[in-house]
Each structure stands twice: as structure tokens, then as C-alpha cells.
Tab-separated table of C-alpha atoms and ligand atoms in Angstrom:
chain	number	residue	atom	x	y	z
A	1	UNK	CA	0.000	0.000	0.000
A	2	UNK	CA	1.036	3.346	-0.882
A	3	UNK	CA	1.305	4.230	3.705
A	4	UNK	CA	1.658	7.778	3.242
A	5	UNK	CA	-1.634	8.723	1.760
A	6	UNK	CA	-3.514	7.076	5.137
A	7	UNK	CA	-3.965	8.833	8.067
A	8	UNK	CA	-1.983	7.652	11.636
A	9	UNK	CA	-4.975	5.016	12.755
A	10	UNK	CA	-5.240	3.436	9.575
A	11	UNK	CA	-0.948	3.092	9.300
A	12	UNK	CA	-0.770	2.404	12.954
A	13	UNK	CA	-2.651	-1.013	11.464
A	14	UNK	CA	-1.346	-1.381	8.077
A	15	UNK	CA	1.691	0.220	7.379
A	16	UNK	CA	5.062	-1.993	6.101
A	17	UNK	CA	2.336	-5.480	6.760
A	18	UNK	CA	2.240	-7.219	3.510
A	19	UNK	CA	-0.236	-10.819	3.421
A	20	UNK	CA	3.009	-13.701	3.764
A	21	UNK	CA	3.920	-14.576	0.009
A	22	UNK	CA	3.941	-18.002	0.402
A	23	UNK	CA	0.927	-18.628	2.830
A	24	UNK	CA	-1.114	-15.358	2.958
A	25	UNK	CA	-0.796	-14.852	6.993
A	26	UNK	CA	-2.137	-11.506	7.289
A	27	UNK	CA	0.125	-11.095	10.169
A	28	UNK	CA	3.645	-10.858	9.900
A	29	UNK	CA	5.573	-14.726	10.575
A	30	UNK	CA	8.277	-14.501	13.047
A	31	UNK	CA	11.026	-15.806	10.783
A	32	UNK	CA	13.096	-17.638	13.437
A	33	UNK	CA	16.366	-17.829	11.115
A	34	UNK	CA	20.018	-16.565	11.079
A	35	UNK	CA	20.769	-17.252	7.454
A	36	UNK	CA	18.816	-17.737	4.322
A	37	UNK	CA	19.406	-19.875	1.836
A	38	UNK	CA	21.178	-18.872	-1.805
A	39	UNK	CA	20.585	-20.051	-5.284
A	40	UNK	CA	24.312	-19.278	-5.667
A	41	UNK	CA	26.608	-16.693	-4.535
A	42	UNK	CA	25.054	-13.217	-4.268
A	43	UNK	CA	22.117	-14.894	-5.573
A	44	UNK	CA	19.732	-14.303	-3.010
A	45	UNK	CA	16.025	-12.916	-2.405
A	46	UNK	CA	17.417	-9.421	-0.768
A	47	UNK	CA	18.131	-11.451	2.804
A	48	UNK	CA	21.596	-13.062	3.339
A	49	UNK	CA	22.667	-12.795	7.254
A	50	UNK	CA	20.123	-12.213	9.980
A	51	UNK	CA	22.159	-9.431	11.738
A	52	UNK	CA	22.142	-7.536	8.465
A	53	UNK	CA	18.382	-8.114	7.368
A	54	UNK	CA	15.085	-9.994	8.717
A	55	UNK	CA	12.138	-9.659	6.810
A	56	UNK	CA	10.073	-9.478	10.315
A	57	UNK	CA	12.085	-6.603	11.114
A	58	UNK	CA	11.773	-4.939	7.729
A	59	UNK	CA	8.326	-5.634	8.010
A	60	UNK	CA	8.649	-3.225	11.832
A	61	UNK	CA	11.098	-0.839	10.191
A	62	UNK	CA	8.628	0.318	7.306
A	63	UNK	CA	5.596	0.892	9.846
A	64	UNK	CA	7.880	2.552	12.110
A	65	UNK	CA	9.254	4.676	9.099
A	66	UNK	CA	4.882	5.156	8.047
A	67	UNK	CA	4.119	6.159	11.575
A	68	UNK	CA	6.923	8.956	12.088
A	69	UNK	CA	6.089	10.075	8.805
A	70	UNK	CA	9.662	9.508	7.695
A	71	UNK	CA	11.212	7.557	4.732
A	72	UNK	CA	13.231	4.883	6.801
A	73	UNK	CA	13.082	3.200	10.414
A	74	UNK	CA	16.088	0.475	12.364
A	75	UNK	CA	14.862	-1.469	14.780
A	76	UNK	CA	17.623	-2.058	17.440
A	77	UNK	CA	17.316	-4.589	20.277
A	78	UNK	CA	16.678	-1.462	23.416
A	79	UNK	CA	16.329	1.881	23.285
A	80	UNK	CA	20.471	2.135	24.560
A	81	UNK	CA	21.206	0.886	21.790
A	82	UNK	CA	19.502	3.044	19.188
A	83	UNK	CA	21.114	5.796	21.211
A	84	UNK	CA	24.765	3.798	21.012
A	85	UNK	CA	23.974	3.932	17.377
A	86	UNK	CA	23.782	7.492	17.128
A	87	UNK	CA	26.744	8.378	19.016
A	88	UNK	CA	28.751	6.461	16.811
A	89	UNK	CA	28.246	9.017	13.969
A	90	UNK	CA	30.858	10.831	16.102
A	91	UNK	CA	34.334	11.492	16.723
A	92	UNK	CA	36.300	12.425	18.850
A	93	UNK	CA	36.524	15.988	19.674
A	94	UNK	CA	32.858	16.503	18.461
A	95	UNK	CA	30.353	18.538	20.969
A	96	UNK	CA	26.816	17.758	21.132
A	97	UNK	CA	24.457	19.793	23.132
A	98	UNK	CA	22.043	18.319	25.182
A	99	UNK	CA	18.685	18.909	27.015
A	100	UNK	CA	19.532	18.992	30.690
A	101	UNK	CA	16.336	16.674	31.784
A	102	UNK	CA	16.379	13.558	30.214
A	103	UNK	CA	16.469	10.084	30.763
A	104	UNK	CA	19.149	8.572	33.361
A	105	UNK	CA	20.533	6.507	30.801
A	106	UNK	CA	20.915	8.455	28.141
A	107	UNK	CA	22.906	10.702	30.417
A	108	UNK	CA	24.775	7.640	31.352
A	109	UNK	CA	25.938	6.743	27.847
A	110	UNK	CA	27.216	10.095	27.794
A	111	UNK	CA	28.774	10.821	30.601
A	112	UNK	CA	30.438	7.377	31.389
A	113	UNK	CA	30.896	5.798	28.047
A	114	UNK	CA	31.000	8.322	25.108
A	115	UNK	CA	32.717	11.106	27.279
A	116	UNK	CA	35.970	8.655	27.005
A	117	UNK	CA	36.148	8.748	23.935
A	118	UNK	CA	36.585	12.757	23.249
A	119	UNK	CA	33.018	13.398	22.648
A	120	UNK	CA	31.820	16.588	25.076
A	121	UNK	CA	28.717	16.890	25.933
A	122	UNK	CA	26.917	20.458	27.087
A	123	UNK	CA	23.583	19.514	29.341
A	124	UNK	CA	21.636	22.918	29.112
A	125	UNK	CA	17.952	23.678	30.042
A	126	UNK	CA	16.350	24.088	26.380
A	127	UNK	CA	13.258	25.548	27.757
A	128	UNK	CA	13.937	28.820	25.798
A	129	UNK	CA	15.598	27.014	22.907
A	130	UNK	CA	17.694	29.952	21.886
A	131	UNK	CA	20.142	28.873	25.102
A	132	UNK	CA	20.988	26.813	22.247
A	133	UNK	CA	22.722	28.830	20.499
A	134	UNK	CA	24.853	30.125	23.363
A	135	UNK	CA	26.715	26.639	23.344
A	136	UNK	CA	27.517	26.384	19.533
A	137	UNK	CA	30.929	26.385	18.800
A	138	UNK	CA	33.159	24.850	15.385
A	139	UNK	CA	33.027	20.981	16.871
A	140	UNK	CA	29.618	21.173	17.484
A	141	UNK	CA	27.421	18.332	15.546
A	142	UNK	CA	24.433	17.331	17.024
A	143	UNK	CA	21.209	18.678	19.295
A	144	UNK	CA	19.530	16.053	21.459
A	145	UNK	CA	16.171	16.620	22.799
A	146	UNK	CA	14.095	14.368	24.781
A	147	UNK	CA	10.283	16.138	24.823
A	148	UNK	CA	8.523	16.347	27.091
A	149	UNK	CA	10.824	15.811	29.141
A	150	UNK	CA	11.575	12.585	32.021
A	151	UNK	CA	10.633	13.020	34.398
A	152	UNK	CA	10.110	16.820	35.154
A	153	UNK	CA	7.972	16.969	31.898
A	154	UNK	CA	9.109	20.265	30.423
A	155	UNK	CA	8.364	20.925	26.722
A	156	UNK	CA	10.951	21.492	24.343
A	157	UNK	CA	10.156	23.442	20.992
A	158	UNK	CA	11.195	21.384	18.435
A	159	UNK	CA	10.781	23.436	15.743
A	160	UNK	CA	13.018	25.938	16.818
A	161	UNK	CA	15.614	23.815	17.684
A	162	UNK	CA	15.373	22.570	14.070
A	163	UNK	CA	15.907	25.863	12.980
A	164	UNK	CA	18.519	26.430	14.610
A	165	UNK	CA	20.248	23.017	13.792
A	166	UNK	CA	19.593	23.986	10.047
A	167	UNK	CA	21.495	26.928	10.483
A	168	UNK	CA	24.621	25.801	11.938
A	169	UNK	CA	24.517	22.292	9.560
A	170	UNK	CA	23.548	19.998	13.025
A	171	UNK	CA	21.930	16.579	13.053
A	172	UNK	CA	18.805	17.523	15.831
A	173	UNK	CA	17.876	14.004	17.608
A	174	UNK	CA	14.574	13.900	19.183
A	175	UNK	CA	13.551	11.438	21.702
A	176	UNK	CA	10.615	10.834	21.351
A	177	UNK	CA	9.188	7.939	23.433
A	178	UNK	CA	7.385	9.893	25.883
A	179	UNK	CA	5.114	11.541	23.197
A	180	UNK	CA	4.601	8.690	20.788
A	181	UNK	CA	3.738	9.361	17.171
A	182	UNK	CA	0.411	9.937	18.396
A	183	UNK	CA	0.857	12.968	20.006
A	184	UNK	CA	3.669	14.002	18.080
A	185	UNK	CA	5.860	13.525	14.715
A	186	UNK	CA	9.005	15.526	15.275
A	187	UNK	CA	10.517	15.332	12.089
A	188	UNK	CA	7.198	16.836	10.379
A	189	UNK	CA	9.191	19.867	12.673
A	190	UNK	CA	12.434	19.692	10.969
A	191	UNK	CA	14.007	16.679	13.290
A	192	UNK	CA	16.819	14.661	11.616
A	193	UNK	CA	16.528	12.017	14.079
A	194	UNK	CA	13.431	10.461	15.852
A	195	UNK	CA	14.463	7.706	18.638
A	196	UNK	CA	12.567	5.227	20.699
A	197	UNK	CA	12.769	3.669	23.358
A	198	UNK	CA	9.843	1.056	21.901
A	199	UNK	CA	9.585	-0.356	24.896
A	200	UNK	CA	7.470	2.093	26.346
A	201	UNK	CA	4.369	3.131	24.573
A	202	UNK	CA	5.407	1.509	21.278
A	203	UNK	CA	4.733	-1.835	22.433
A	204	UNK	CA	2.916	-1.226	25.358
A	205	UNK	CA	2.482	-3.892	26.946
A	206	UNK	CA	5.595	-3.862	28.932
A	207	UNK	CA	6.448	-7.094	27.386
A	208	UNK	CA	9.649	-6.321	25.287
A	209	UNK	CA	12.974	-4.396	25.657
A	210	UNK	CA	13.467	-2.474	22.159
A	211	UNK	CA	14.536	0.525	20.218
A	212	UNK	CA	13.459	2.562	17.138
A	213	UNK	CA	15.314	5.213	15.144
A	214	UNK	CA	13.718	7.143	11.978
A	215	UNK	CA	14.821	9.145	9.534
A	216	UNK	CA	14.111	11.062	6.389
A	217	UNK	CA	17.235	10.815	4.643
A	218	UNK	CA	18.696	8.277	2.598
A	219	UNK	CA	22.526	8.964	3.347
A	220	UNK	CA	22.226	9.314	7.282
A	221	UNK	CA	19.767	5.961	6.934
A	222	UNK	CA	22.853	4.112	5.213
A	223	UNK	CA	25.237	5.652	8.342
A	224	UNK	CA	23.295	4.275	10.758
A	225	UNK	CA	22.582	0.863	9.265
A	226	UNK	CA	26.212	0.166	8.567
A	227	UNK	CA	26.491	1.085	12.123
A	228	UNK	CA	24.047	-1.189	13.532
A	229	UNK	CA	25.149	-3.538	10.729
A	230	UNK	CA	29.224	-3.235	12.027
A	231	UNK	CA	28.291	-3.001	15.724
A	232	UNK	CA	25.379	-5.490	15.623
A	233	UNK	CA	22.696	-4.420	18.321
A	234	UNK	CA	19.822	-5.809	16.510
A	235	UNK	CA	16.850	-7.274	18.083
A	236	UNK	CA	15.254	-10.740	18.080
A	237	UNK	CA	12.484	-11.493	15.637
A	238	UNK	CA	10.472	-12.112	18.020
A	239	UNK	CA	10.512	-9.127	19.497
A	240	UNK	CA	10.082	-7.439	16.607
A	241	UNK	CA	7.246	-9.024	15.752
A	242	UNK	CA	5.722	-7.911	19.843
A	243	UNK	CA	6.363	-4.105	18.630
A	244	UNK	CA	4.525	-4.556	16.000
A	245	UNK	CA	1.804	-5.742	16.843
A	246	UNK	CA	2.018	-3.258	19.946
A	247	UNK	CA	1.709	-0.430	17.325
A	248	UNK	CA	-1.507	-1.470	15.889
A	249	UNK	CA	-3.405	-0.283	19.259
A	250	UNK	CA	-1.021	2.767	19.400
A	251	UNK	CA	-4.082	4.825	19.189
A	252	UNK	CA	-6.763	3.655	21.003
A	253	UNK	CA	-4.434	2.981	24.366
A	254	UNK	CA	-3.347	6.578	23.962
A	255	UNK	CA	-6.500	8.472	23.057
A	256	UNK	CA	-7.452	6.247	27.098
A	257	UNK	CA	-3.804	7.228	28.377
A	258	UNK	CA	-4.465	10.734	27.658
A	259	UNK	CA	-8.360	10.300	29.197
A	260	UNK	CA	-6.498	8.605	32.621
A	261	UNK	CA	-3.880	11.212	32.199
A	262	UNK	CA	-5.841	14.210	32.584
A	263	UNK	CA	-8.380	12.976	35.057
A	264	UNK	CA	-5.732	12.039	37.306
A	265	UNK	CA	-3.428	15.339	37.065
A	266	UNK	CA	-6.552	17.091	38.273
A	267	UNK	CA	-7.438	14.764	41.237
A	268	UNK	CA	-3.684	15.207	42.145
A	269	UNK	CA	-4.094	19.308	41.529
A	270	UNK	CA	-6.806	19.041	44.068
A	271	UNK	CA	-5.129	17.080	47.292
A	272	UNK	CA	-4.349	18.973	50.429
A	273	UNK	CA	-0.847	16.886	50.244
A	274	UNK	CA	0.507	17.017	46.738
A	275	UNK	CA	2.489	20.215	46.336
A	276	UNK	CA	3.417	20.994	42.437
A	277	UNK	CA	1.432	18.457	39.744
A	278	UNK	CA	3.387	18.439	36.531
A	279	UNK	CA	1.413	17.618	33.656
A	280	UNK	CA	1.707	19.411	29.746
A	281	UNK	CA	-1.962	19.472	29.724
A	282	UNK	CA	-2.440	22.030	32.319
A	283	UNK	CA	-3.044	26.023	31.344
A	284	UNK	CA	-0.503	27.208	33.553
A	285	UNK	CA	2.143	24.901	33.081
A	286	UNK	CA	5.217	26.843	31.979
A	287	UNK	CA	5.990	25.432	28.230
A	288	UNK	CA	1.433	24.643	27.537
A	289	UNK	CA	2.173	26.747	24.555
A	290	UNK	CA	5.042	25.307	22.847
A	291	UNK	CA	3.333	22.082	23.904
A	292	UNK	CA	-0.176	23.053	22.188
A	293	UNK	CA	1.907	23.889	19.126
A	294	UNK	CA	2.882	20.835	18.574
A	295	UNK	CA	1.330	17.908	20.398
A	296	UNK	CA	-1.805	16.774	19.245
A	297	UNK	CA	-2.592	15.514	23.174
A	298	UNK	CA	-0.725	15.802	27.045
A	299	UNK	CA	-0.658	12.024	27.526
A	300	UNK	CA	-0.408	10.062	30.489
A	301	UNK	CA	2.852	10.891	31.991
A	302	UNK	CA	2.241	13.138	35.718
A	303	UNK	CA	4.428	13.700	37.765
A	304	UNK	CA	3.891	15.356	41.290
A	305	UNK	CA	5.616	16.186	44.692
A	306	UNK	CA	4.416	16.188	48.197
A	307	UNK	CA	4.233	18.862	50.335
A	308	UNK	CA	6.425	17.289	52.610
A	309	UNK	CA	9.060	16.950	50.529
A	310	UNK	CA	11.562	14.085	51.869
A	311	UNK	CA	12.439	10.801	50.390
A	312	UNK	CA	10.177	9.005	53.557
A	313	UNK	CA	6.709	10.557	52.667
A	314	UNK	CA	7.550	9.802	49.128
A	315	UNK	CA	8.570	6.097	49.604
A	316	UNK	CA	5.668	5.897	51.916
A	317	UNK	CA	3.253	6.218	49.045
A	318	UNK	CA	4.856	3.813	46.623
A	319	UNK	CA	4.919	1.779	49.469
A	320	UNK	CA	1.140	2.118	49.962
A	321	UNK	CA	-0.343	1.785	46.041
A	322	UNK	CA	-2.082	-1.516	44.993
A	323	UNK	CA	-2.847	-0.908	41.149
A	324	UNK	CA	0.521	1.341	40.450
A	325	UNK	CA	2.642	-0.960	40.814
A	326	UNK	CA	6.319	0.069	41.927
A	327	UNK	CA	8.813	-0.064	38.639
A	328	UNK	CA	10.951	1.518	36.518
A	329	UNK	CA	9.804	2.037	32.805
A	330	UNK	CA	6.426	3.799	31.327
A	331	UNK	CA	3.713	3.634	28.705
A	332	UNK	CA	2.345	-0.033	29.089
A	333	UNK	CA	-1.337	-0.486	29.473
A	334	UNK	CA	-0.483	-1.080	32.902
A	335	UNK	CA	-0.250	1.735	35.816
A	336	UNK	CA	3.406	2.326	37.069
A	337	UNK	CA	4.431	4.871	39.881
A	338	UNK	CA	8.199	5.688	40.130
A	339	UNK	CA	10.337	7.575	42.378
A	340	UNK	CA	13.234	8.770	39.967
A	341	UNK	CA	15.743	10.261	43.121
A	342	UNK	CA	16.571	6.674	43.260
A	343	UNK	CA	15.501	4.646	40.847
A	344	UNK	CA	15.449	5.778	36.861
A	345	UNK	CA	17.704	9.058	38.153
A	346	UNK	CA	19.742	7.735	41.190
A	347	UNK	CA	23.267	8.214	38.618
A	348	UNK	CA	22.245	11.787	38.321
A	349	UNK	CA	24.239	12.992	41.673
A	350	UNK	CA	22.063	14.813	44.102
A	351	UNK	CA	23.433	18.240	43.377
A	352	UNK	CA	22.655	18.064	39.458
A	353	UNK	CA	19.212	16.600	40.065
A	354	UNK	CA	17.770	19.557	43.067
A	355	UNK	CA	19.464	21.894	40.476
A	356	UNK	CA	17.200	20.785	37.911
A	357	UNK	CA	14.081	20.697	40.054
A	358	UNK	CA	14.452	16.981	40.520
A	359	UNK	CA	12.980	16.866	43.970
A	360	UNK	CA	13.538	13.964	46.746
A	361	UNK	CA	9.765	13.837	47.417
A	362	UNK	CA	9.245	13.661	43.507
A	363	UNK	CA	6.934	10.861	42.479
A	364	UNK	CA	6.411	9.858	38.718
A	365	UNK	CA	3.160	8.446	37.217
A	366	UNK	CA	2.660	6.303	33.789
A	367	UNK	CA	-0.938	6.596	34.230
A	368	UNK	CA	-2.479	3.245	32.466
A	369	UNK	CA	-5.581	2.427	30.683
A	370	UNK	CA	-7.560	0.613	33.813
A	371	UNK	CA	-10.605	2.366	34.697
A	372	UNK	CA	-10.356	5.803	36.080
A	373	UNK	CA	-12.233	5.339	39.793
A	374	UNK	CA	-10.249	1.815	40.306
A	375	UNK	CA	-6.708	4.607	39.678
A	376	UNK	CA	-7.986	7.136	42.091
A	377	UNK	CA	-9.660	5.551	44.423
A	378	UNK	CA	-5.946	3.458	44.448
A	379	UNK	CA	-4.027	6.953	44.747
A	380	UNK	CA	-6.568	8.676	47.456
A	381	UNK	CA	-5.737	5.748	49.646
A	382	UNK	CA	-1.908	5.650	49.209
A	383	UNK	CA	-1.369	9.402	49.565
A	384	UNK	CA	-4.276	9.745	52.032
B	1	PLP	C1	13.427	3.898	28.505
B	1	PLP	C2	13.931	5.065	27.793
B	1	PLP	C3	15.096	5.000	27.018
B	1	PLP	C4	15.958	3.757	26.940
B	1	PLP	O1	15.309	2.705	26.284
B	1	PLP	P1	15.510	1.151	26.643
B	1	PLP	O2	14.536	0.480	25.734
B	1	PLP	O3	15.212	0.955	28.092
B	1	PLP	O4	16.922	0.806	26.331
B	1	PLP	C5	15.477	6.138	26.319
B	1	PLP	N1	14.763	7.273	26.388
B	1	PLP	C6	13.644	7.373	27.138
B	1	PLP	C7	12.900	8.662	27.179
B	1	PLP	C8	13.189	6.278	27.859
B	1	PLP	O5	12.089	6.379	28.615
């Protein structure tokens, strides 16, 4: 099918799945193989080694190309190691500027792995994206945004940060597992890079570890897949074939994440205990405008502090929930409640994280698709 001329609900479904040639499986086989067989050499049906090709993972790559509106997705086996992958289009000496909130391991590959090898990284708060510029210098190559934001939820404009990438010849990265291509399609916004963790809301059924990358661009698309080709972080067909069929509820689970999402931030909003509720959706949060512009919903990601603000009242209501249930990880039809001070961020050091407004009473919400009394009936009697 000709994906581009559907809209999102209808690719979501049908985008990359063609019927099996030889049996007419409308869903995609696993193809359990590492090699394929030839006719003779080089004579082969466009598969020869299962590192370099598997046509359950092309099958994955073209949706996930269909659904970010872009012309070419890699599957990798995690979300690390998409983000390995694109650090390898470095060298040493190169600078890369960086959104100060992001995930803990993301700043972990930088700071402990890539940092050794001469790459400097500058972690800045993009919230006015023209701090950007302040940090550009000759060896700089690459912008990386996570939006919104883990877990303090800021918005980062994407568009300008494109522009500004454009004008100084920069590859701009954009995370983009908490959004989803749901809510939004950063390289419609001048991205050269979308990433996902497809663990999260991709699959989302917290049932498989996996990562995403998408482009628009022929020439960076060969880069990175003689990357992943050379360095050989690919994922299991199997797994593959779990994202997949993960992204053909994409829609419905969000349109009910964002439902949950916004029905809980106000419950929390209202409770003589929480102190600050962070949540895009709201009117007054500090970056709603930037993230009207260019989300198409908030989603289900909250996070909220207490008014007593120490790591005991925290713990003290993950301790108490019954349908959140206590674990790292996000955007599976299943409720999660978090306490990033020492899980997800505990190799941020303290100093960096309070800096950043990453509080020790801080408590972070994937709000699921249950139903919405069962959720706040669960968090009115564990913050109580
Ligand atoms: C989970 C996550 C990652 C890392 O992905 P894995 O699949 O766990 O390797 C990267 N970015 C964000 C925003 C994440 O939430």
C-alpha cells in the first residue's frame, strides 16, 4: 500500500504489513532464522545474514518509518542501543548539546561511556531554545532533545531547535518515546533524528525491551545501518514481531492514556498533600504553549511532589499503592508509579538533580488504561 496517503490510525494497522507470500498470513511470521538460503553466490532474495536483514524486522522498520512520517526506520534490540547507534556518527573531539532533563541513561551513555572517547557533551535547560545557540561552537554536531521531558515533563520546541540546527549544519535528535507518534511527529518539525525507546508506549504492553530510530534521509539511513550492521545491536524477531503488533493499538491505548492522564493530574491538583502536579496538559504549566503547538494531546505521563518533601513521605506512598505498581519504565497499558531520586535518576548525583528541580519527594506516574475510579480511588488511599 502506498502508507503515506492514510492517516496515523489506519498506518498504525497497516503500514510496512504485507499478506506472507507463500501462505497469505495476514500477520507478519516470526522468521526464526540466522541465514537464508542462496541459489548461488550473491544470488539471493534481498536477505543473506540475519544481523544484516530480517524480513520481520523490515516488516517493523517500514511501519515505524509510516508512523513517524519519515522515509526509513532500524529497529535495534533497546532503546540504549539506538542511542549507542547514534553516538557512533561521532568522533572524537565533536560537541553535542544536550537537554539537561532527560532520561538517566541516556545521560549515562554520555557521561560514562561516550565522554571517554573525546566526545563533550553540554547539558543545558532548552526551555527557551535559543540557550541553544549560546553553546555552539566549530566541533559542534548534534542537538539532542528528549520532549517532554523525564521526568520533570518540560516541553521542548522542536521546531526551533530545528531551525537552529539547520542553520549551523547539526543533526537535531529527538527522543521521542514519551510523546509517541500519536501525540507528536518531530521530524514533520524539521528533526533529523526520531528515537525510541519502543519499549514504552510503542509496544505497550511492557512485554519487550526495544529501540526505534527514523529518519528522512537516505545517506544518514545508510550511516546508521552500517552502524548497527558493524556493531550489531539488533533485536530478536520475536521481538520485533511484539512491537509490532504493539503499534496497531497505538491509538486507542493513547486516546485512554491521555483520558487517565488528565483525570488524574486534576485529582492530584486538588489534594491537600501534593504540592506541584506536573502535567503538559495544564493552562498554567510553563511550556502549555510550545506544547499546544505541537502535540496533538498531554498524555499520560504526571508527575507530582508532596508537600512534605523528603524521600520518607515519598517512599511511603509507593509503598502504599495496589494498582501502580512500583517499577521503573512507562507507557504499558499497565499503571506504574516511580520515584526517579533513586531509581530511573539515582546516577544523576544529588546536586545536578535539586538543580534541575528533581525533587527527593518527587513521584512519577505512567498513568495506564484501567478504569479511572479503580486509579484514584488506588491513589486517594496511598497518599491519604
Ligand atoms: C526507557 C527510555 C530509554 C531507553 O530505552 P531502553 O529500551 O530501556 O533501552 C530512552 N529514552 C527514554 C525517554 C526512555 O524512557
Amino acid at each position: 500500500m502506498a502508507d503515506n496517503n492514510y492517516k496515523l490510525d489506519t498506518k498504525l494497522i497497516h503500514a510496512g504489513v504485507v499478506p506472507d507470500p507463500t501462505t497469505g498470513a495476514i500477520m507478519t511470521p516470526i522468521y526464526q532464522t540466522s541465514t537464508y538460503v542462496q541459489a548461488a553466490p550473491g544470488d539471493h532474495k534481498g536477505y543473506e545474514y540475519a544481523r544484516t536483514q530480517n524480513p520481520t524486522r523490515t516488516v517493523l522498520q517500514n511501519a515505524l518509518a509510516a508512523i513517524e512520517n519519515g522515509t526509513h526506520g532500524l529497529s535495534f534490540g533497546s532503546g540504549m542501543a539506538a542511542t549507542d547507534a547514534v553516538m557512533k556518527l561521532l568522533q572524537p573531539g565533536d560537541e553535542v548539546i544536550v537537554s539537561n532533563d532527560l532520561y538517566g541513561g541516556t545521560y549515562r551513555i554520555m557521561t560514562k561511556v561516550f565522554a571517554n572517547y573525546g566526545i563533550k557533551f553540554h547539558f543545558i535547560d532548552m526551555q527557551n531554545a535559543q540557550n541553544v545557540s549560546n553553546f555552539i561552537n566549530a566541533n559542534t554536531k548534534m542537538i539532542w532533545i528528549e520532549t517532554p521531558t523525564n521526568p520533570l515533563l518540560n516541553v521542548i520546541d522542536i521546531e526551533a531547535c530545528a531551525k537552529i540546527a539547520k542553520a549551523n549544519n547539526l543533526l537535531l535528535i529527538c527522543d521521542n518515546t514519551f510523546a509517541s507518534p500519536y501525540l507528536q511527529t518531530p521530524l514533520d518539525l524539521g528533526a533529523d533524528i526520531v528515537l525510541h525507546s519502543a519499549t514504552k508506549y510503542l509496544g505497550g504492553h511492557s512485554d519487550v525491551v526495544h529501540g526505534a530510530l527514523i529518519v528522512k534521509d537516505a545517506a544518514l539511513d545508510e550511516k546508521l545501518r552500517f552502524i548497527q550492521n558493524s556493531c550489531g545491536a539488533v533485536p530478536g524477531p520475536h521481538d520485533c514481531w511484539l512491537v509490532l503488533r504493539g503499534i496497531k493499538t497505538l491509538h486507542v491505548r493513547m486516546q485512554r492514556h491521555c483520558e487517565n492522564g488528565e483525570a488524574v493530574a486534576k485529582y492530584l491538583r486538588n489534594h491537600p498533600k501534593v504540592g506541584k502536579v506536573l502535567w503538559v496538559g495544564f493552562e498554567d504549566h510553563p511550556n502549555h504553549a510550545i506544547a499546544k503547538k505541537q502535540m496533538r494531546g498531554f498524555g499520560g505521563m504526571i508527575s507530582f511532589t508532596l508537600k512534605d518533601d523528603s524521600m520518607d513521605a515519598a517512599l511511603s506512598v509507593l509503598k502504599k499503592t495496589q494498582l501502580f505498581a512500583l517499577a521503573e519504565s512507562l507507557g504499558g497499558v499497565e499503571s506504574l508509579i516511580g520515584h526517579p531520586a533513586s531509581m530511573t535518576h539515582g546516577s544523576i548525583p544529588r546536586e545536578e538533580r535539586i538543580k534541575n528541580g528533581l525533587v527527593d519527594s518527587l513521584i512519577r506516574l505512567s498513568v495506564g488504561i484501567e478504569d479511572i475510579s479503580d486509579l484514584i480511588k488506588d491513589l486517594e488511599q496511598a497518599i491519604g
